[in-house]
Amino acid sequence: GQNIDQPTEMTATEGAIVQINCTYQTSGFNGLFWYQQHAGEAPTFLSYNVLDGLEEKGRFSSFLSRSKGYSYLLLKELQMKDSASYLCAVVDSNYQLIWGAGTKLIIKP
Amino acid sequence: SAVISQKPSRDICQRGTSLTIQCQVDSQVTMMFWYRQQPGQSLTLIATANQGSEATYESGFVIDKFPISRPNLTFSTLTVSNMSPEDSSIYLCSANVRVGNEQFFGPGTRLTVL
């Protein structure tokens, strides 16, 4: 079966750095997305990785290792507004999006 | 990119009734999807809305309960039929411009069934 694993919840301090991990086992791979979802709102796109390596976009970076079936989202200089759920999603061989359960990130002052 | 609107944004319905949710995209898109999301949970794909043909349903979802229309490349509807309190959830429409590309989401419809 297809499986995406990410931690259920993480806590970090304002101004710090946090890394949210995602491991996946899917039938094929055509890219990995990270989405941010604030409570009561729709998910919004953060990043897309299809090749191995690190993609940096401002305070957010996303890393992919296809051989290990592993990705992480790195958030730097955390702000209170970063408190949200972070969803990892993999595009499988049929170009279907397989969603992880999401990681709820709590930022404390 | 694509901007997606949904209506209604929320509704409270009686058991046994049906509700149709509309999804409008501001540009022609390849794929449209309907998701359900319980509070604090991740997204569950209900079906892929196919333009000009029947929707493709995921395991556990059937056309009689969740009929879907997609008359053109910018619009789709999802009907939640014969509702029960277990159908209370947030229903999200999404779309992508090209297969495999990022999905854009509508703001969601919060449904409460009494």
PDB file of C-alpha atoms in Angstrom:
ATOM      1  CA  GLY A   1       0.000   0.000   0.000  1.00  0.00           C
ATOM      2  CA  GLN A   2       0.908   3.651  -0.155  1.00  0.00           C
ATOM      3  CA  ASN A   3       2.015   5.384   2.992  1.00  0.00           C
ATOM      4  CA  ILE A   4       3.154   8.825   4.063  1.00  0.00           C
ATOM      5  CA  ASP A   5       4.489   9.313   7.591  1.00  0.00           C
ATOM      6  CA  GLN A   6       5.030  12.581   9.388  1.00  0.00           C
ATOM      7  CA  PRO A   7       4.978  13.489  13.080  1.00  0.00           C
ATOM      8  CA  THR A   8       1.573  14.357  14.459  1.00  0.00           C
ATOM      9  CA  GLU A   9       2.635  17.409  16.391  1.00  0.00           C
ATOM     10  CA  MET A  10       5.757  19.485  17.064  1.00  0.00           C
ATOM     11  CA  THR A  11       6.469  22.429  19.318  1.00  0.00           C
ATOM     12  CA  ALA A  12       9.108  25.096  18.749  1.00  0.00           C
ATOM     13  CA  THR A  13      10.060  28.519  20.060  1.00  0.00           C
ATOM     14  CA  GLU A  14       9.651  31.808  18.241  1.00  0.00           C
ATOM     15  CA  GLY A  15      12.867  32.729  16.444  1.00  0.00           C
ATOM     16  CA  ALA A  16      14.171  29.162  16.409  1.00  0.00           C
ATOM     17  CA  ILE A  17      14.494  26.599  13.609  1.00  0.00           C
ATOM     18  CA  VAL A  18      12.319  23.504  13.173  1.00  0.00           C
ATOM     19  CA  GLN A  19      12.569  20.544  10.800  1.00  0.00           C
ATOM     20  CA  ILE A  20       9.454  18.563   9.885  1.00  0.00           C
ATOM     21  CA  ASN A  21      10.214  15.145   8.437  1.00  0.00           C
ATOM     22  CA  CYS A  22       8.195  13.142   5.947  1.00  0.00           C
ATOM     23  CA  THR A  23       8.888   9.569   4.825  1.00  0.00           C
ATOM     24  CA  TYR A  24       6.963   7.935   2.041  1.00  0.00           C
ATOM     25  CA  GLN A  25       6.353   4.583   0.384  1.00  0.00           C
ATOM     26  CA  THR A  26       4.384   4.989  -2.814  1.00  0.00           C
ATOM     27  CA  SER A  27       3.878   3.248  -6.140  1.00  0.00           C
ATOM     28  CA  GLY A  28       6.161   5.456  -8.169  1.00  0.00           C
ATOM     29  CA  PHE A  29       7.229   9.002  -7.546  1.00  0.00           C
ATOM     30  CA  ASN A  30       6.580  12.131  -9.555  1.00  0.00           C
ATOM     31  CA  GLY A  31       7.286  14.788  -6.989  1.00  0.00           C
ATOM     32  CA  LEU A  32       6.618  15.822  -3.411  1.00  0.00           C
ATOM     33  CA  PHE A  33       4.675  18.828  -2.173  1.00  0.00           C
ATOM     34  CA  TRP A  34       4.561  20.640   1.136  1.00  0.00           C
ATOM     35  CA  TYR A  35       1.444  22.590   2.019  1.00  0.00           C
ATOM     36  CA  GLN A  36       0.666  24.869   4.944  1.00  0.00           C
ATOM     37  CA  GLN A  37      -2.808  24.897   6.441  1.00  0.00           C
ATOM     38  CA  HIS A  38      -3.924  27.321   9.124  1.00  0.00           C
ATOM     39  CA  ALA A  39      -6.848  26.228  11.267  1.00  0.00           C
ATOM     40  CA  GLY A  40     -10.136  26.730   9.461  1.00  0.00           C
ATOM     41  CA  GLU A  41      -8.467  27.606   6.164  1.00  0.00           C
ATOM     42  CA  ALA A  42      -7.638  25.754   2.959  1.00  0.00           C
ATOM     43  CA  PRO A  43      -4.136  24.376   2.357  1.00  0.00           C
ATOM     44  CA  THR A  44      -1.709  26.666   0.549  1.00  0.00           C
ATOM     45  CA  PHE A  45       1.276  25.585  -1.512  1.00  0.00           C
ATOM     46  CA  LEU A  46       4.732  25.928   0.024  1.00  0.00           C
ATOM     47  CA  SER A  47       7.173  23.901  -2.051  1.00  0.00           C
ATOM     48  CA  TYR A  48       7.681  21.219  -4.664  1.00  0.00           C
ATOM     49  CA  ASN A  49      10.643  18.826  -4.977  1.00  0.00           C
ATOM     50  CA  VAL A  50      11.130  16.322  -7.760  1.00  0.00           C
ATOM     51  CA  LEU A  51      14.950  16.082  -7.800  1.00  0.00           C
ATOM     52  CA  ASP A  52      17.228  15.264  -4.860  1.00  0.00           C
ATOM     53  CA  GLY A  53      18.536  18.183  -2.897  1.00  0.00           C
ATOM     54  CA  LEU A  54      17.523  21.317  -1.111  1.00  0.00           C
ATOM     55  CA  GLU A  55      15.117  23.957  -2.417  1.00  0.00           C
ATOM     56  CA  GLU A  56      15.279  27.236  -0.538  1.00  0.00           C
ATOM     57  CA  LYS A  57      12.524  29.830  -0.543  1.00  0.00           C
ATOM     58  CA  GLY A  58      12.993  32.577   1.991  1.00  0.00           C
ATOM     59  CA  ARG A  59      12.620  31.267   5.535  1.00  0.00           C
ATOM     60  CA  PHE A  60      11.382  27.902   4.249  1.00  0.00           C
ATOM     61  CA  SER A  61      13.489  25.163   2.672  1.00  0.00           C
ATOM     62  CA  SER A  62      12.528  21.695   1.516  1.00  0.00           C
ATOM     63  CA  PHE A  63      14.838  18.733   1.044  1.00  0.00           C
ATOM     64  CA  LEU A  64      14.319  15.496  -0.875  1.00  0.00           C
ATOM     65  CA  SER A  65      16.136  12.172  -1.005  1.00  0.00           C
ATOM     66  CA  ARG A  66      14.371   9.858  -3.442  1.00  0.00           C
ATOM     67  CA  SER A  67      16.593   6.881  -2.641  1.00  0.00           C
ATOM     68  CA  LYS A  68      15.602   7.131   1.030  1.00  0.00           C
ATOM     69  CA  GLY A  69      11.965   8.056   0.428  1.00  0.00           C
ATOM     70  CA  TYR A  70      12.503  11.042   2.668  1.00  0.00           C
ATOM     71  CA  SER A  71      11.824  14.744   2.718  1.00  0.00           C
ATOM     72  CA  TYR A  72      11.940  17.492   5.271  1.00  0.00           C
ATOM     73  CA  LEU A  73      10.616  21.001   5.541  1.00  0.00           C
ATOM     74  CA  LEU A  74      12.905  23.414   7.372  1.00  0.00           C
ATOM     75  CA  LEU A  75      11.462  26.578   8.855  1.00  0.00           C
ATOM     76  CA  LYS A  76      13.897  29.244  10.083  1.00  0.00           C
ATOM     77  CA  GLU A  77      13.380  32.337  12.235  1.00  0.00           C
ATOM     78  CA  LEU A  78      10.054  31.011  13.373  1.00  0.00           C
ATOM     79  CA  GLN A  79       7.220  33.476  13.763  1.00  0.00           C
ATOM     80  CA  MET A  80       3.966  33.043  15.652  1.00  0.00           C
ATOM     81  CA  LYS A  81       2.092  33.080  12.333  1.00  0.00           C
ATOM     82  CA  ASP A  82       3.932  29.874  11.367  1.00  0.00           C
ATOM     83  CA  SER A  83       1.692  27.987  13.794  1.00  0.00           C
ATOM     84  CA  ALA A  84      -0.223  25.744  11.408  1.00  0.00           C
ATOM     85  CA  SER A  85      -0.432  22.228  10.093  1.00  0.00           C
ATOM     86  CA  TYR A  86       2.116  21.196   7.477  1.00  0.00           C
ATOM     87  CA  LEU A  87       1.037  18.568   4.978  1.00  0.00           C
ATOM     88  CA  CYS A  88       3.384  16.389   2.968  1.00  0.00           C
ATOM     89  CA  ALA A  89       1.953  14.983  -0.292  1.00  0.00           C
ATOM     90  CA  VAL A  90       3.538  12.713  -2.898  1.00  0.00           C
ATOM     91  CA  VAL A  91       2.579  12.410  -6.565  1.00  0.00           C
ATOM     92  CA  ASP A  92       2.524   8.702  -7.414  1.00  0.00           C
ATOM     93  CA  SER A  93       3.004   6.921 -10.734  1.00  0.00           C
ATOM     94  CA  ASN A  94      -0.623   7.619 -11.697  1.00  0.00           C
ATOM     95  CA  TYR A  95      -0.128  11.302 -10.939  1.00  0.00           C
ATOM     96  CA  GLN A  96      -2.416  11.017  -7.946  1.00  0.00           C
ATOM     97  CA  LEU A  97      -1.609  13.014  -4.832  1.00  0.00           C
ATOM     98  CA  ILE A  98      -1.099  10.880  -1.733  1.00  0.00           C
ATOM     99  CA  TRP A  99      -1.505  12.985   1.402  1.00  0.00           C
ATOM    100  CA  GLY A 100       0.152  12.621   4.770  1.00  0.00           C
ATOM    101  CA  ALA A 101      -1.878  13.209   7.919  1.00  0.00           C
ATOM    102  CA  GLY A 102      -0.136  16.520   8.559  1.00  0.00           C
ATOM    103  CA  THR A 103       2.089  17.847  11.319  1.00  0.00           C
ATOM    104  CA  LYS A 104       0.612  20.395  13.677  1.00  0.00           C
ATOM    105  CA  LEU A 105       3.314  22.934  14.528  1.00  0.00           C
ATOM    106  CA  ILE A 106       2.878  24.940  17.718  1.00  0.00           C
ATOM    107  CA  ILE A 107       5.049  28.018  18.148  1.00  0.00           C
ATOM    108  CA  LYS A 108       5.622  29.320  21.661  1.00  0.00           C
ATOM    109  CA  PRO A 109       6.879  32.806  22.494  1.00  0.00           C
TER     110      PRO A 109
ATOM    111  CA  SER B   1      -1.998  29.611 -10.821  1.00  0.00           C
ATOM    112  CA  ALA B   2      -5.716  29.304 -10.256  1.00  0.00           C
ATOM    113  CA  VAL B   3      -8.142  31.062  -7.934  1.00  0.00           C
ATOM    114  CA  ILE B   4     -10.965  28.863  -6.707  1.00  0.00           C
ATOM    115  CA  SER B   5     -14.214  29.909  -5.110  1.00  0.00           C
ATOM    116  CA  GLN B   6     -16.779  27.716  -3.423  1.00  0.00           C
ATOM    117  CA  LYS B   7     -20.310  28.252  -2.278  1.00  0.00           C
ATOM    118  CA  PRO B   8     -21.852  28.011   0.125  1.00  0.00           C
ATOM    119  CA  SER B   9     -19.044  28.713   2.568  1.00  0.00           C
ATOM    120  CA  ARG B  10     -21.009  26.998   5.312  1.00  0.00           C
ATOM    121  CA  ASP B  11     -24.393  25.463   5.877  1.00  0.00           C
ATOM    122  CA  ILE B  12     -26.401  23.741   8.570  1.00  0.00           C
ATOM    123  CA  CYS B  13     -28.682  21.050   7.202  1.00  0.00           C
ATOM    124  CA  GLN B  14     -31.255  18.618   8.460  1.00  0.00           C
ATOM    125  CA  ARG B  15     -30.742  14.871   8.389  1.00  0.00           C
ATOM    126  CA  GLY B  16     -32.065  13.274   5.182  1.00  0.00           C
ATOM    127  CA  THR B  17     -31.723  16.366   3.004  1.00  0.00           C
ATOM    128  CA  SER B  18     -29.163  17.033   0.261  1.00  0.00           C
ATOM    129  CA  LEU B  19     -26.761  19.902  -0.328  1.00  0.00           C
ATOM    130  CA  THR B  20     -24.999  20.875  -3.540  1.00  0.00           C
ATOM    131  CA  ILE B  21     -21.644  22.629  -3.279  1.00  0.00           C
ATOM    132  CA  GLN B  22     -20.406  24.650  -6.222  1.00  0.00           C
ATOM    133  CA  CYS B  23     -16.775  25.150  -7.208  1.00  0.00           C
ATOM    134  CA  GLN B  24     -15.680  27.781  -9.710  1.00  0.00           C
ATOM    135  CA  VAL B  25     -12.129  28.214 -11.038  1.00  0.00           C
ATOM    136  CA  ASP B  26     -10.992  31.447 -12.646  1.00  0.00           C
ATOM    137  CA  SER B  27      -9.177  29.616 -15.464  1.00  0.00           C
ATOM    138  CA  GLN B  28      -9.431  26.362 -17.367  1.00  0.00           C
ATOM    139  CA  VAL B  29      -7.858  23.520 -15.415  1.00  0.00           C
ATOM    140  CA  THR B  30      -7.012  19.959 -16.257  1.00  0.00           C
ATOM    141  CA  MET B  31      -8.084  18.222 -13.085  1.00  0.00           C
ATOM    142  CA  MET B  32     -10.614  19.040 -10.381  1.00  0.00           C
ATOM    143  CA  PHE B  33     -10.923  17.173  -7.123  1.00  0.00           C
ATOM    144  CA  TRP B  34     -13.251  16.988  -4.142  1.00  0.00           C
ATOM    145  CA  TYR B  35     -11.873  16.353  -0.666  1.00  0.00           C
ATOM    146  CA  ARG B  36     -13.339  15.951   2.780  1.00  0.00           C
ATOM    147  CA  GLN B  37     -11.524  17.047   5.894  1.00  0.00           C
ATOM    148  CA  GLN B  38     -12.572  16.430   9.479  1.00  0.00           C
ATOM    149  CA  PRO B  39     -11.313  18.982  12.032  1.00  0.00           C
ATOM    150  CA  GLY B  40      -7.705  18.262  12.898  1.00  0.00           C
ATOM    151  CA  GLN B  41      -7.437  15.536  10.281  1.00  0.00           C
ATOM    152  CA  SER B  42      -5.766  15.399   6.907  1.00  0.00           C
ATOM    153  CA  LEU B  43      -7.472  15.491   3.545  1.00  0.00           C
ATOM    154  CA  THR B  44      -9.469  12.537   2.252  1.00  0.00           C
ATOM    155  CA  LEU B  45     -10.007  12.438  -1.494  1.00  0.00           C
ATOM    156  CA  ILE B  46     -13.638  11.765  -2.390  1.00  0.00           C
ATOM    157  CA  ALA B  47     -13.361  11.784  -6.169  1.00  0.00           C
ATOM    158  CA  THR B  48     -11.762  13.254  -9.252  1.00  0.00           C
ATOM    159  CA  ALA B  49     -14.234  15.287 -11.290  1.00  0.00           C
ATOM    160  CA  ASN B  50     -13.800  14.477 -14.986  1.00  0.00           C
ATOM    161  CA  GLN B  51     -14.965  16.919 -17.607  1.00  0.00           C
ATOM    162  CA  GLY B  52     -17.576  15.334 -19.847  1.00  0.00           C
ATOM    163  CA  SER B  53     -17.612  11.957 -18.126  1.00  0.00           C
ATOM    164  CA  GLU B  54     -18.434  10.324 -14.822  1.00  0.00           C
ATOM    165  CA  ALA B  55     -16.318  11.156 -11.800  1.00  0.00           C
ATOM    166  CA  THR B  56     -13.723   8.695 -10.515  1.00  0.00           C
ATOM    167  CA  TYR B  57     -14.514   7.792  -6.902  1.00  0.00           C
ATOM    168  CA  GLU B  58     -12.105   6.673  -4.216  1.00  0.00           C
ATOM    169  CA  SER B  59     -12.683   3.606  -2.107  1.00  0.00           C
ATOM    170  CA  GLY B  60     -15.481   4.199   0.375  1.00  0.00           C
ATOM    171  CA  PHE B  61     -17.253   6.849  -1.697  1.00  0.00           C
ATOM    172  CA  VAL B  62     -20.074   6.152  -4.155  1.00  0.00           C
ATOM    173  CA  ILE B  63     -21.861   8.152  -6.799  1.00  0.00           C
ATOM    174  CA  ASP B  64     -25.306   7.734  -5.219  1.00  0.00           C
ATOM    175  CA  LYS B  65     -24.117   9.426  -2.057  1.00  0.00           C
ATOM    176  CA  PHE B  66     -21.811  12.010  -3.632  1.00  0.00           C
ATOM    177  CA  PRO B  67     -22.945  12.780  -7.177  1.00  0.00           C
ATOM    178  CA  ILE B  68     -20.523  15.070  -8.985  1.00  0.00           C
ATOM    179  CA  SER B  69     -20.894  17.133 -12.109  1.00  0.00           C
ATOM    180  CA  ARG B  70     -18.255  18.831 -14.210  1.00  0.00           C
ATOM    181  CA  PRO B  71     -19.906  20.397 -17.241  1.00  0.00           C
ATOM    182  CA  ASN B  72     -16.830  22.364 -18.344  1.00  0.00           C
ATOM    183  CA  LEU B  73     -13.168  23.041 -17.545  1.00  0.00           C
ATOM    184  CA  THR B  74     -13.852  25.686 -14.890  1.00  0.00           C
ATOM    185  CA  PHE B  75     -16.825  24.443 -12.860  1.00  0.00           C
ATOM    186  CA  SER B  76     -17.854  21.452 -10.766  1.00  0.00           C
ATOM    187  CA  THR B  77     -20.488  20.561  -8.205  1.00  0.00           C
ATOM    188  CA  LEU B  78     -20.553  18.027  -5.393  1.00  0.00           C
ATOM    189  CA  THR B  79     -23.852  16.940  -3.877  1.00  0.00           C
ATOM    190  CA  VAL B  80     -23.966  15.357  -0.443  1.00  0.00           C
ATOM    191  CA  SER B  81     -27.134  13.257  -0.569  1.00  0.00           C
ATOM    192  CA  ASN B  82     -29.401  11.967   2.167  1.00  0.00           C
ATOM    193  CA  MET B  83     -27.202  13.577   4.792  1.00  0.00           C
ATOM    194  CA  SER B  84     -26.531  12.226   8.254  1.00  0.00           C
ATOM    195  CA  PRO B  85     -24.553  13.786  11.126  1.00  0.00           C
ATOM    196  CA  GLU B  86     -21.547  11.696  10.043  1.00  0.00           C
ATOM    197  CA  ASP B  87     -21.366  13.837   6.889  1.00  0.00           C
ATOM    198  CA  SER B  88     -20.558  16.909   8.981  1.00  0.00           C
ATOM    199  CA  SER B  89     -17.166  18.003   7.698  1.00  0.00           C
ATOM    200  CA  ILE B  90     -15.328  20.524   5.594  1.00  0.00           C
ATOM    201  CA  TYR B  91     -15.578  19.865   1.868  1.00  0.00           C
ATOM    202  CA  LEU B  92     -12.782  21.246  -0.276  1.00  0.00           C
ATOM    203  CA  CYS B  93     -12.576  21.658  -4.018  1.00  0.00           C
ATOM    204  CA  SER B  94      -9.146  21.698  -5.630  1.00  0.00           C
ATOM    205  CA  ALA B  95      -7.692  21.890  -9.114  1.00  0.00           C
ATOM    206  CA  ASN B  96      -4.419  21.714 -10.925  1.00  0.00           C
ATOM    207  CA  VAL B  97      -3.520  23.315 -14.192  1.00  0.00           C
ATOM    208  CA  ARG B  98      -1.396  20.400 -15.351  1.00  0.00           C
ATOM    209  CA  VAL B  99      -1.363  16.793 -14.204  1.00  0.00           C
ATOM    210  CA  GLY B 100       1.160  16.336 -11.409  1.00  0.00           C
ATOM    211  CA  ASN B 101       1.479  20.019 -10.680  1.00  0.00           C
ATOM    212  CA  GLU B 102       0.505  21.730  -7.447  1.00  0.00           C
ATOM    213  CA  GLN B 103      -3.113  21.694  -6.456  1.00  0.00           C
ATOM    214  CA  PHE B 104      -4.881  24.932  -5.643  1.00  0.00           C
ATOM    215  CA  PHE B 105      -7.650  24.793  -3.096  1.00  0.00           C
ATOM    216  CA  GLY B 106     -10.928  26.548  -2.649  1.00  0.00           C
ATOM    217  CA  PRO B 107     -11.759  28.036   0.756  1.00  0.00           C
ATOM    218  CA  GLY B 108     -13.907  25.045   1.703  1.00  0.00           C
ATOM    219  CA  THR B 109     -17.522  24.492   2.673  1.00  0.00           C
ATOM    220  CA  ARG B 110     -18.184  23.789   6.338  1.00  0.00           C
ATOM    221  CA  LEU B 111     -21.180  21.464   6.570  1.00  0.00           C
ATOM    222  CA  THR B 112     -23.027  20.674   9.786  1.00  0.00           C
ATOM    223  CA  VAL B 113     -25.783  18.070   9.713  1.00  0.00           C
ATOM    224  CA  LEU B 114     -28.206  18.029  12.617  1.00  0.00           C
TER     225      LEU B 114
END
